[in-house]
Coordinates of N, CA and C in Angstrom, one line a residue:
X1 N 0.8 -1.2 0.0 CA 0.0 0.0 0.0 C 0.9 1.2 0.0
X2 N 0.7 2.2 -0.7 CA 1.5 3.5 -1.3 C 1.3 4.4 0.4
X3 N 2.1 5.4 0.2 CA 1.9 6.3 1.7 C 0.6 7.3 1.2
X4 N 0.4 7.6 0.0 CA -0.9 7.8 -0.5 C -2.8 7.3 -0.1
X5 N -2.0 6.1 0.2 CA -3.5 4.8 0.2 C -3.5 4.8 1.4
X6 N -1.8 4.6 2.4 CA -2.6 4.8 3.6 C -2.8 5.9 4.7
X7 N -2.6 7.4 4.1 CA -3.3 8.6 4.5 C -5.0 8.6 4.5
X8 N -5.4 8.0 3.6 CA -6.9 7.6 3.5 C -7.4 6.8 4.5
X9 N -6.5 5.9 4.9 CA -7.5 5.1 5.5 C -8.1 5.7 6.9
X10 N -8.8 4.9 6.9 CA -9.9 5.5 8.6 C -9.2 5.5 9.4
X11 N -9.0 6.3 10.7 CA -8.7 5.6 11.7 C -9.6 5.7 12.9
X12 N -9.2 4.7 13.4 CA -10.3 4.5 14.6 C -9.8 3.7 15.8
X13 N -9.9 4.0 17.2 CA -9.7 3.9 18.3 C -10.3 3.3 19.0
X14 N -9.7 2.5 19.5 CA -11.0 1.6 20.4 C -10.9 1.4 21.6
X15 N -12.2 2.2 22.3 CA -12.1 1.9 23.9 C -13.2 1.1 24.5
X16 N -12.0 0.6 25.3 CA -12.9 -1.0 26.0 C -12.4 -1.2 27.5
X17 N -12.9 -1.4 28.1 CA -11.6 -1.6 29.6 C -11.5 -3.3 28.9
X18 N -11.9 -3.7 28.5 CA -11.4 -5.9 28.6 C -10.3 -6.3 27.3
X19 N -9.0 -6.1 27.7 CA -7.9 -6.0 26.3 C -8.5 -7.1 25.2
X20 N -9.2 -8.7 26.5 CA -9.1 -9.0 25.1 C -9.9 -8.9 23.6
X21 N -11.3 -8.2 24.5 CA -12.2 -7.8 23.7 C -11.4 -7.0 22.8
X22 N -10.6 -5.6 22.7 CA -10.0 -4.9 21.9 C -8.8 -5.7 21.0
X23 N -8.6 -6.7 21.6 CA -7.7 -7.7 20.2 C -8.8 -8.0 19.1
X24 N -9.9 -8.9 19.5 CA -10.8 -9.0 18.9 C -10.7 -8.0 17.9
X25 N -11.6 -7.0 18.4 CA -11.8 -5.8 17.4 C -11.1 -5.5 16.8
X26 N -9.5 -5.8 16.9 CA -8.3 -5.0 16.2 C -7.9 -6.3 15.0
X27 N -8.2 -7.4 15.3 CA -8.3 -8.6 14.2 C -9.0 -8.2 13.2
X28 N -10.6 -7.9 13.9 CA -11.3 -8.3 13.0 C -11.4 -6.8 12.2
X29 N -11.3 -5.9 12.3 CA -10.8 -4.3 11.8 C -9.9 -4.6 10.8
X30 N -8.9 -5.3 11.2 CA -7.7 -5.7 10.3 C -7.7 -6.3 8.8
X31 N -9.3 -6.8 8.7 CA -9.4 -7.8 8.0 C -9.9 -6.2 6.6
X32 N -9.9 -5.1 6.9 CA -10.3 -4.1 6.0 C -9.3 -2.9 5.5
X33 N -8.7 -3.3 5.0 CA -7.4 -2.5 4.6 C -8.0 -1.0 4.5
X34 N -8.8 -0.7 4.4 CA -9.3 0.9 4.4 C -9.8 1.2 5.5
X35 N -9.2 1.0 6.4 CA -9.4 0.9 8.2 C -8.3 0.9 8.8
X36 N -8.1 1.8 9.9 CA -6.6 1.4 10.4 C -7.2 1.5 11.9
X37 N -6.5 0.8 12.8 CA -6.7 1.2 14.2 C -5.4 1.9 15.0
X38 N -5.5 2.9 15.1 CA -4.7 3.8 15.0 C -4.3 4.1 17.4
X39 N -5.0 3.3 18.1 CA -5.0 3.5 19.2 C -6.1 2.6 19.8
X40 N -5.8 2.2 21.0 CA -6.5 2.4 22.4 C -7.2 2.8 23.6
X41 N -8.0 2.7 24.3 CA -7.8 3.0 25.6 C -8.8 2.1 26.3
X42 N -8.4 2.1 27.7 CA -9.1 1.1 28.9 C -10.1 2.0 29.6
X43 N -10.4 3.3 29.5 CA -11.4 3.8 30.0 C -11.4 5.1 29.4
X44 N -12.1 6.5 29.6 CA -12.5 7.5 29.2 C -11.4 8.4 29.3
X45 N -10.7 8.6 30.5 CA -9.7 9.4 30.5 C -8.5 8.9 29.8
X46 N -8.6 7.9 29.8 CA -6.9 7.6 29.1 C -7.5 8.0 27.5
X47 N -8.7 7.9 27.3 CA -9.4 7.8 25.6 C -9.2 9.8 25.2
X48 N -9.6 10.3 26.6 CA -9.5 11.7 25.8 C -7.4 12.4 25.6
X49 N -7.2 11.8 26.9 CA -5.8 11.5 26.8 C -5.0 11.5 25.5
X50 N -4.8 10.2 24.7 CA -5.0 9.8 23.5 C -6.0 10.8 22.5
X51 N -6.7 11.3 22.3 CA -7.2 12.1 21.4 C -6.7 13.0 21.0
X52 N -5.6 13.7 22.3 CA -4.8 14.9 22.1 C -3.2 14.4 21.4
X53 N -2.9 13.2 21.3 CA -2.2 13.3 20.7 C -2.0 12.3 19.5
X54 N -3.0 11.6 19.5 CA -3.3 11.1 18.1 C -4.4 10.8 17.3
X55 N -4.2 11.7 15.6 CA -5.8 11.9 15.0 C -6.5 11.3 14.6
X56 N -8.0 11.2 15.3 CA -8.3 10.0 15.0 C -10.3 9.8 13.8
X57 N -10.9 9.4 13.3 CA -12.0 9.8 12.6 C -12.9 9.2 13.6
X58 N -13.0 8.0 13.8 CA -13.9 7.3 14.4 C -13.3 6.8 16.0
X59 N -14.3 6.9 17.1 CA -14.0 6.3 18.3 C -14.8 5.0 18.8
X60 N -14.5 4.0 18.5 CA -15.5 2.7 19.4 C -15.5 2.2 21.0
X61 N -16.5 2.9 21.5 CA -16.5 2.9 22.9 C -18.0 2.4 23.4
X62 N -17.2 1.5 24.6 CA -18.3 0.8 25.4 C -18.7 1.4 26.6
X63 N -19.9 1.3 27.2 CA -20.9 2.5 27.9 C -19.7 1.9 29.1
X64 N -19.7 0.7 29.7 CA -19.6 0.7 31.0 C -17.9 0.1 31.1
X65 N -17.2 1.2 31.5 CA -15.7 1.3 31.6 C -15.8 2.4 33.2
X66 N -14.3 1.7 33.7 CA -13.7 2.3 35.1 C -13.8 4.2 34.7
X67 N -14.1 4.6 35.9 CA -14.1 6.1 36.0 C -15.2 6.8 35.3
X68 N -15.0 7.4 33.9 CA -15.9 8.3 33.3 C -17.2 7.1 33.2
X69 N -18.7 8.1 33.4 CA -19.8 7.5 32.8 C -19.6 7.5 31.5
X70 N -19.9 6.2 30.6 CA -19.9 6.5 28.9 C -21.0 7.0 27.8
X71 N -22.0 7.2 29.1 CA -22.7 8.6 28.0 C -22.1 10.0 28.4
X72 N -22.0 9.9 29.3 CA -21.0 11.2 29.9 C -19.8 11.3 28.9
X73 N -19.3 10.6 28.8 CA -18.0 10.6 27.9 C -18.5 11.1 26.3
X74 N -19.5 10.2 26.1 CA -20.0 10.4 24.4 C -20.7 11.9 24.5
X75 N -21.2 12.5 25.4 CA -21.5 14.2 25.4 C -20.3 14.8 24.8
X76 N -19.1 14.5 26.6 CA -17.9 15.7 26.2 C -17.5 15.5 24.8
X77 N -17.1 14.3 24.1 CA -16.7 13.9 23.1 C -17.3 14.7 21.8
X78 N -18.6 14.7 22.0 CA -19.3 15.7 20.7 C -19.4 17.0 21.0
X79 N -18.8 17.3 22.2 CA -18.6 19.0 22.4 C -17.1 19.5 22.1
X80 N -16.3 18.7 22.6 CA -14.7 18.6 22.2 C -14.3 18.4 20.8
X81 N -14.9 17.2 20.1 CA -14.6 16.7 18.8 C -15.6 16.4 18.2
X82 N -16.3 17.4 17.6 CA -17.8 17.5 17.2 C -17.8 16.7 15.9
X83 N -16.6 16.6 14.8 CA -16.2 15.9 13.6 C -15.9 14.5 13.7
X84 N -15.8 14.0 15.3 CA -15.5 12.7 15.4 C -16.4 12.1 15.6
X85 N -16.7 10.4 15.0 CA -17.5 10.0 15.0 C -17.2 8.9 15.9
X86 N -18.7 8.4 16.0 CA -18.7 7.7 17.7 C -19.5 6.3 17.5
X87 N -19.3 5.3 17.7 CA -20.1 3.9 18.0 C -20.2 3.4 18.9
X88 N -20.6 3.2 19.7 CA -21.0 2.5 20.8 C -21.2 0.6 20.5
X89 N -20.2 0.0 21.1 CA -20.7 -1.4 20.5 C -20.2 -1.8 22.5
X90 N -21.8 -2.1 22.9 CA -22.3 -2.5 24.2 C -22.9 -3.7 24.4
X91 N -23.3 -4.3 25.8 CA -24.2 -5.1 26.1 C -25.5 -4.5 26.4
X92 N -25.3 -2.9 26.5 CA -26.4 -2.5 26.9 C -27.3 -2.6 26.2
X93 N -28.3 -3.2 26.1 CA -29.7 -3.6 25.0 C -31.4 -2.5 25.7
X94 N -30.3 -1.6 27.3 CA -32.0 -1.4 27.6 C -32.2 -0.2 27.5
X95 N -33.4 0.4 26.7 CA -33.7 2.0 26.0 C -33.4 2.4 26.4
X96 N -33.0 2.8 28.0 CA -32.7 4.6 28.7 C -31.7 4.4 28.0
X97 N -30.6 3.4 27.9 CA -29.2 4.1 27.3 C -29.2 3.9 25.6
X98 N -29.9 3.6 25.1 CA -30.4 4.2 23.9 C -30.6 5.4 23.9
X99 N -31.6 5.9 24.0 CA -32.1 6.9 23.8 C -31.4 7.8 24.4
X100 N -30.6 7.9 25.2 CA -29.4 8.7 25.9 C -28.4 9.3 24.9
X101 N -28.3 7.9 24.1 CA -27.0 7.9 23.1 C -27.8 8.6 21.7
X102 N -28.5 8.5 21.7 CA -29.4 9.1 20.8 C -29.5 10.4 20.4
X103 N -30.2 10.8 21.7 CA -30.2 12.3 22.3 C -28.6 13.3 22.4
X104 N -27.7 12.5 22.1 CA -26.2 12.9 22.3 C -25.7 12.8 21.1
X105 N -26.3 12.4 20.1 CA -25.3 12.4 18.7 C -24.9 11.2 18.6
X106 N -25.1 10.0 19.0 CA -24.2 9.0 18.6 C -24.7 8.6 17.1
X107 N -22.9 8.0 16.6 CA -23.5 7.6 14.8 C -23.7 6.1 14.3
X108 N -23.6 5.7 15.9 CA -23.7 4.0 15.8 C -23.8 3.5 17.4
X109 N -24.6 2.4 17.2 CA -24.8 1.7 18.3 C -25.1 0.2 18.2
X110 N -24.2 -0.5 18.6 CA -24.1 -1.8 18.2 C -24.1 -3.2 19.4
X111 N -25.0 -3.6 19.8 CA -24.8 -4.8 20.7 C -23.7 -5.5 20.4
X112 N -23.3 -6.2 21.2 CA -22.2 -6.6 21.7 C -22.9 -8.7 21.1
X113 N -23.9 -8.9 21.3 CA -24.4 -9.9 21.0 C -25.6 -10.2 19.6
X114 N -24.9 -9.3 19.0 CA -25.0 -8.8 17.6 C -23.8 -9.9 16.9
X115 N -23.8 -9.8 15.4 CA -23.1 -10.5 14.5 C -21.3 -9.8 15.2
X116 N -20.7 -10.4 15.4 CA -19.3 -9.7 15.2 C -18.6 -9.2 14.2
X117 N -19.1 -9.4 12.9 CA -18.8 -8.7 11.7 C -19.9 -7.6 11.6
X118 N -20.8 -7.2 12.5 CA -21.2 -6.0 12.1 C -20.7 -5.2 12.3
X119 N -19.8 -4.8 12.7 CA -18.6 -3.6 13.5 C -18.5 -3.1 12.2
X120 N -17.6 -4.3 10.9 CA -16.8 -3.4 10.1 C -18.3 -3.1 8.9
X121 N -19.8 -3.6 9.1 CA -20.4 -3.0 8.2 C -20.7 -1.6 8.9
X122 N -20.8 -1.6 10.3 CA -21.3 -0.2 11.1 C -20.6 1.0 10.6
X123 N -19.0 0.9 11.1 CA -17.8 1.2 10.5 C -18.0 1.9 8.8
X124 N -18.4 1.1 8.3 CA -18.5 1.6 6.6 C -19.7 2.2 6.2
X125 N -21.0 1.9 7.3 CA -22.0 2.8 7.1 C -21.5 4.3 7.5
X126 N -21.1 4.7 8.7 CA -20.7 5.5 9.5 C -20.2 6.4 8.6
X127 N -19.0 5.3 8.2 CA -17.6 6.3 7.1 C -18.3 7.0 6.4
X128 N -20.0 6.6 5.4 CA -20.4 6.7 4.0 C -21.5 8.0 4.9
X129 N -21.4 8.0 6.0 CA -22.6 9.3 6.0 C -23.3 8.8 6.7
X130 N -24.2 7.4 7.0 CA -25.2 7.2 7.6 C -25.1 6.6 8.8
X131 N -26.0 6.5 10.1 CA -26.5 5.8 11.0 C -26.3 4.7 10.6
X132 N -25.5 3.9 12.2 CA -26.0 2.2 12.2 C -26.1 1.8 13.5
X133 N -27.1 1.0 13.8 CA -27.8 0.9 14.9 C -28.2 -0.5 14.6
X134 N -28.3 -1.4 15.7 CA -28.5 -3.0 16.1 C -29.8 -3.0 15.7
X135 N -30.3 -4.1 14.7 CA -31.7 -4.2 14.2 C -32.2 -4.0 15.4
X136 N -32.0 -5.2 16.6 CA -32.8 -5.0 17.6 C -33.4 -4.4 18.4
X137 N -32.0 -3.0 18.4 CA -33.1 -2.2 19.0 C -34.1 -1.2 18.0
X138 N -33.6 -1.2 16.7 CA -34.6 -0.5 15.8 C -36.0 -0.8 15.9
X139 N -35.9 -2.6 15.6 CA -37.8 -3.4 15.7 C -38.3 -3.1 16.9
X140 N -37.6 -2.3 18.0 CA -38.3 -2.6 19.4 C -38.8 -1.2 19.5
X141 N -37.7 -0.1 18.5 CA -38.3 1.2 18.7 C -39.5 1.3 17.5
X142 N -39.9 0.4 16.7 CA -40.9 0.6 15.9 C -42.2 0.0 16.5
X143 N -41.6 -0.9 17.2 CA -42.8 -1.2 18.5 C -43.4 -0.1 19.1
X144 N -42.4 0.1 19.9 CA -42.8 1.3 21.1 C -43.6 2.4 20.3
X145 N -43.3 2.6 18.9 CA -43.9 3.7 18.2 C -45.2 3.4 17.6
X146 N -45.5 2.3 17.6 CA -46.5 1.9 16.9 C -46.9 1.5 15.3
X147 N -47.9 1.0 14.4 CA -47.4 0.5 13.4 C -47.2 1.3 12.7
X148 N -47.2 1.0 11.3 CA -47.0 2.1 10.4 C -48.2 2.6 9.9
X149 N -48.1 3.8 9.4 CA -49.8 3.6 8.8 C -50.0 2.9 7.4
X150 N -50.9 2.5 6.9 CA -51.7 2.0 5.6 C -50.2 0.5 5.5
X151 N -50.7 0.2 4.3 CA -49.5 -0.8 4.3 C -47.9 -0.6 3.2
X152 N -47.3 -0.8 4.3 CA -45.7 -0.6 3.6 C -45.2 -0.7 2.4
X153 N -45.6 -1.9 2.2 CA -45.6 -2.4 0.2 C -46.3 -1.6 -0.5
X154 N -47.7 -1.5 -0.5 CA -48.4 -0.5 -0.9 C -47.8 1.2 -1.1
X155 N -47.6 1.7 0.1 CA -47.0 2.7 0.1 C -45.7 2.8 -0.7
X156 N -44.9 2.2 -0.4 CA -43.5 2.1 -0.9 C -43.3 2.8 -2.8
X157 N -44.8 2.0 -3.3 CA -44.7 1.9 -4.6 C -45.1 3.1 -4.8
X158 N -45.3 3.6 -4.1 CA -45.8 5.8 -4.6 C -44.2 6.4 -4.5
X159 N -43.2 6.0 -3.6 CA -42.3 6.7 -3.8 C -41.1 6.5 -4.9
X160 N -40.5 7.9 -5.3 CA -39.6 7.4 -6.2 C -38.6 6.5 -5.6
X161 N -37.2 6.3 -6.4 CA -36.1 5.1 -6.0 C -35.4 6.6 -5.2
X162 N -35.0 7.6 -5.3 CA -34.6 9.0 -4.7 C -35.6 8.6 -3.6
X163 N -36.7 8.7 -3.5 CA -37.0 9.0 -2.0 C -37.0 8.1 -1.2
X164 N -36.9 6.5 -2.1 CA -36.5 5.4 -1.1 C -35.1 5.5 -0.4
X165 N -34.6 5.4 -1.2 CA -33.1 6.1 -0.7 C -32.8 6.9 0.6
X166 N -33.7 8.3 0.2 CA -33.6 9.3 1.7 C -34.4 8.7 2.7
X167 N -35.6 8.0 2.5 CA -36.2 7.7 3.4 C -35.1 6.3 4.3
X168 N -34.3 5.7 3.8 CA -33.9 4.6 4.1 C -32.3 5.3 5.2
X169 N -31.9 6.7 4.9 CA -31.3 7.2 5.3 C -32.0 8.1 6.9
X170 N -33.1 8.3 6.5 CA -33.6 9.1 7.9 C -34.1 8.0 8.4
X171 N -34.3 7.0 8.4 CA -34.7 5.4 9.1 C -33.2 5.2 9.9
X172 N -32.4 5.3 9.3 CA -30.9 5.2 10.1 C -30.3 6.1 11.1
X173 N -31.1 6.9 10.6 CA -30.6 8.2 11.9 C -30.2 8.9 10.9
X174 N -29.9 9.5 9.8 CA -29.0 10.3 9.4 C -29.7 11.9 9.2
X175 N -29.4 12.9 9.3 CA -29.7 14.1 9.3 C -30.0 14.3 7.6
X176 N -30.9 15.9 7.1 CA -30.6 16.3 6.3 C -29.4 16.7 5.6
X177 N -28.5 17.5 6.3 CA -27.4 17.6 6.0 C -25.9 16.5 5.8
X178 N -26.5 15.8 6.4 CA -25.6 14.3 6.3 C -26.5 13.5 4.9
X179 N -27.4 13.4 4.3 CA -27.8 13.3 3.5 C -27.5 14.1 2.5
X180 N -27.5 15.2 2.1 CA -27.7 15.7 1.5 C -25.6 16.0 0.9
X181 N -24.9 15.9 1.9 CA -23.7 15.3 1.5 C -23.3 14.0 1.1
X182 N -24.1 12.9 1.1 CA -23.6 11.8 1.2 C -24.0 11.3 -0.8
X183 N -25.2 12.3 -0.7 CA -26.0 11.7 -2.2 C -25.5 13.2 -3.0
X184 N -24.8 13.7 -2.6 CA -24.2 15.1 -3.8 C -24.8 15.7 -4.2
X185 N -26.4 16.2 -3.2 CA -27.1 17.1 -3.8 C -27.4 17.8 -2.4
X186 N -28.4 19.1 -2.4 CA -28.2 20.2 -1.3 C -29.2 20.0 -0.5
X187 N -29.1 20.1 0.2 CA -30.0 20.5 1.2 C -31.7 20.9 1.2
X188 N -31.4 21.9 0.5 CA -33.0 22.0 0.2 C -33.4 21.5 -0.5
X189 N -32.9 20.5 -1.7 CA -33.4 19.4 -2.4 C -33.7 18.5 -1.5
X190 N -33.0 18.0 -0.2 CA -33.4 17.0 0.5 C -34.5 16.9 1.5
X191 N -35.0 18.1 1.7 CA -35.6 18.9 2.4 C -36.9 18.9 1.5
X192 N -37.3 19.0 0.6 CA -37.9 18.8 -0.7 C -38.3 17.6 -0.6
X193 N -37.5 16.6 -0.6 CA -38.0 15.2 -1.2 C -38.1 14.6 0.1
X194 N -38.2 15.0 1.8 CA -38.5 14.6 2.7 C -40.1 14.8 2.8
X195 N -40.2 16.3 2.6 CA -41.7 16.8 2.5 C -42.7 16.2 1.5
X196 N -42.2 15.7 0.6 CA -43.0 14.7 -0.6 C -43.1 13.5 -0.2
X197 N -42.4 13.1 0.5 CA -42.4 11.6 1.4 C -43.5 11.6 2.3
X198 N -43.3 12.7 3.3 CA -44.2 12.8 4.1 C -46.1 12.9 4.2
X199 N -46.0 13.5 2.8 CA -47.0 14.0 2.1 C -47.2 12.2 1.6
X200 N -47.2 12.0 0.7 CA -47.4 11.1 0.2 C -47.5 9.7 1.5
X201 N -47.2 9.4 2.6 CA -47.5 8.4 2.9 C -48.1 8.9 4.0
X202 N -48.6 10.0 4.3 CA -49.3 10.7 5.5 C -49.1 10.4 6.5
X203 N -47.5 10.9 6.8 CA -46.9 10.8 8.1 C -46.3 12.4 8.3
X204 N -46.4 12.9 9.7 CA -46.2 13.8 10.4 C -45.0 14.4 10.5
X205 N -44.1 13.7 11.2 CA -42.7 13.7 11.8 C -41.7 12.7 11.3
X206 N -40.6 13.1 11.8 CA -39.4 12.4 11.9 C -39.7 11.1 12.1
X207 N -40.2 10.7 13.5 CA -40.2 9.6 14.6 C -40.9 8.3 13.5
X208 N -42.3 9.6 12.9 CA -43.0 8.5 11.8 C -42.4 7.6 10.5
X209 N -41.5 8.7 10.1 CA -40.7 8.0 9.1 C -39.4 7.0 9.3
X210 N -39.2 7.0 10.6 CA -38.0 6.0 11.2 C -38.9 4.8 11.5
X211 N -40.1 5.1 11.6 CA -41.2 3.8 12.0 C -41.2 3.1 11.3
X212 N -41.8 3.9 9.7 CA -42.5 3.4 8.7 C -41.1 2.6 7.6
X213 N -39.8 3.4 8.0 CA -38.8 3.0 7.3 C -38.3 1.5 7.9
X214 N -38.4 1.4 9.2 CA -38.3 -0.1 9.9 C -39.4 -1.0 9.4
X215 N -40.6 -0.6 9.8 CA -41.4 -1.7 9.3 C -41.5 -1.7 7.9
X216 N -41.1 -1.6 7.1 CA -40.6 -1.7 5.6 C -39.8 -2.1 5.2
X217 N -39.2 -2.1 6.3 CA -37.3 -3.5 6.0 C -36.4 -2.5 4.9
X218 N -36.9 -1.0 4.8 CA -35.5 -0.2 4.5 C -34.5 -0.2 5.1
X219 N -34.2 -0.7 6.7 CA -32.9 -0.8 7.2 C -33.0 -1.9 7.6

């Protein structure tokens, strides 16, 4: 690999307090030449520690490590390094810390008793712009939310392949403006073809189209 090829690659850090867990990770990371793991850490302080002296894109951190709380940690982290991105790959499966991480900006959240190769698909969603989050807890928040309205298939076939697309992107968490960089068009185009979405399958809000995008098996 050229010193060209590997200025590109990602880097990403991984904090864990259990080393062996972070070999794991660092194996299976390994296996993606456009990924580099570029650092460590065993808890929060040694992770912001490490930030200051080496750059990093992506951070993979688990909620429950010695000292700092790890939503605590994922706040300061998006107030300090608002461009860095954050995964969470936990045991925690129970909503408050969902929705915690949620409420905080996180751009992935991944059970720990999840596929072990979803890391490097989370990782490559992340990289490309979008949200990635453990089916499980997605079906459970489409639960909690209720069904979708009229039926999904049905519906589906009113939108274009462009607004399956965006819709499939705000089902993952992704923002307008993370959207609208990721597909090379602006903002108020996406903003545009949100409102025609919404229109067309007579849903309200955000919350509705992360519903309707789960029970539709767009993510």
């Amino acid at each position: 690999m050229s010193p060209s090829d590997a200025e590109k690659r990602y880097r990403v850090i991984l904090t864990d307090d259990h080393q062996i867990l972070r070999l794991g990770l660092r194996n299976l990371i390994g296996r993606d030449e456009r990924v580099e793991v570029v650092g460590e850490a065993g808890d929060g302080r040694a992770l912001i520690d490490l930030l200051r002296q080496v750059p990093a894109d992506m951070v993979i951190l688990d909620l429950s490590m010695p000292g700092m709380n790890g939503i605590k940690l994922l706040e300061t982290l998006k107030l300090t390094h608002p461009d860095l991105k954050i995964l969470i790959f936990t045991m925690h499966r129970e909503k408050e810390f969902f929705r915690h991480a949620m409420r905080r900006g996180v751009d992935g959240y991944i059970l720990k008793d999840d596929d072990f190769d979803r890391i490097l698909t989370a990782i490559r969603d992340i990289r490309s712009g979008r949200k990635a989050f453990s089916a499980e807890l997605m079906v459970e928040l489409a639960e909690e939310l209720g069904d979708a309205p009229g039926d999904p298939n049905l519906s589906l076939e009113t939108l274009t392949r462009r607004e399956r697309e965006i819709l499939a992107r705000i089902g993952g968490g992704a923002t307008s403006k993370e959207i609208a960089a990721e597909l090379g068009i602006s903002f108020r185009t996406v903003q545009t073809h949100r409102t025609n979405i919404m229109e067309k399958l007579g849903i309200r809000n955000t919350a509705g189209l992360v519903k309707f995008a789960v029970r539709s098996r767009l993510i």
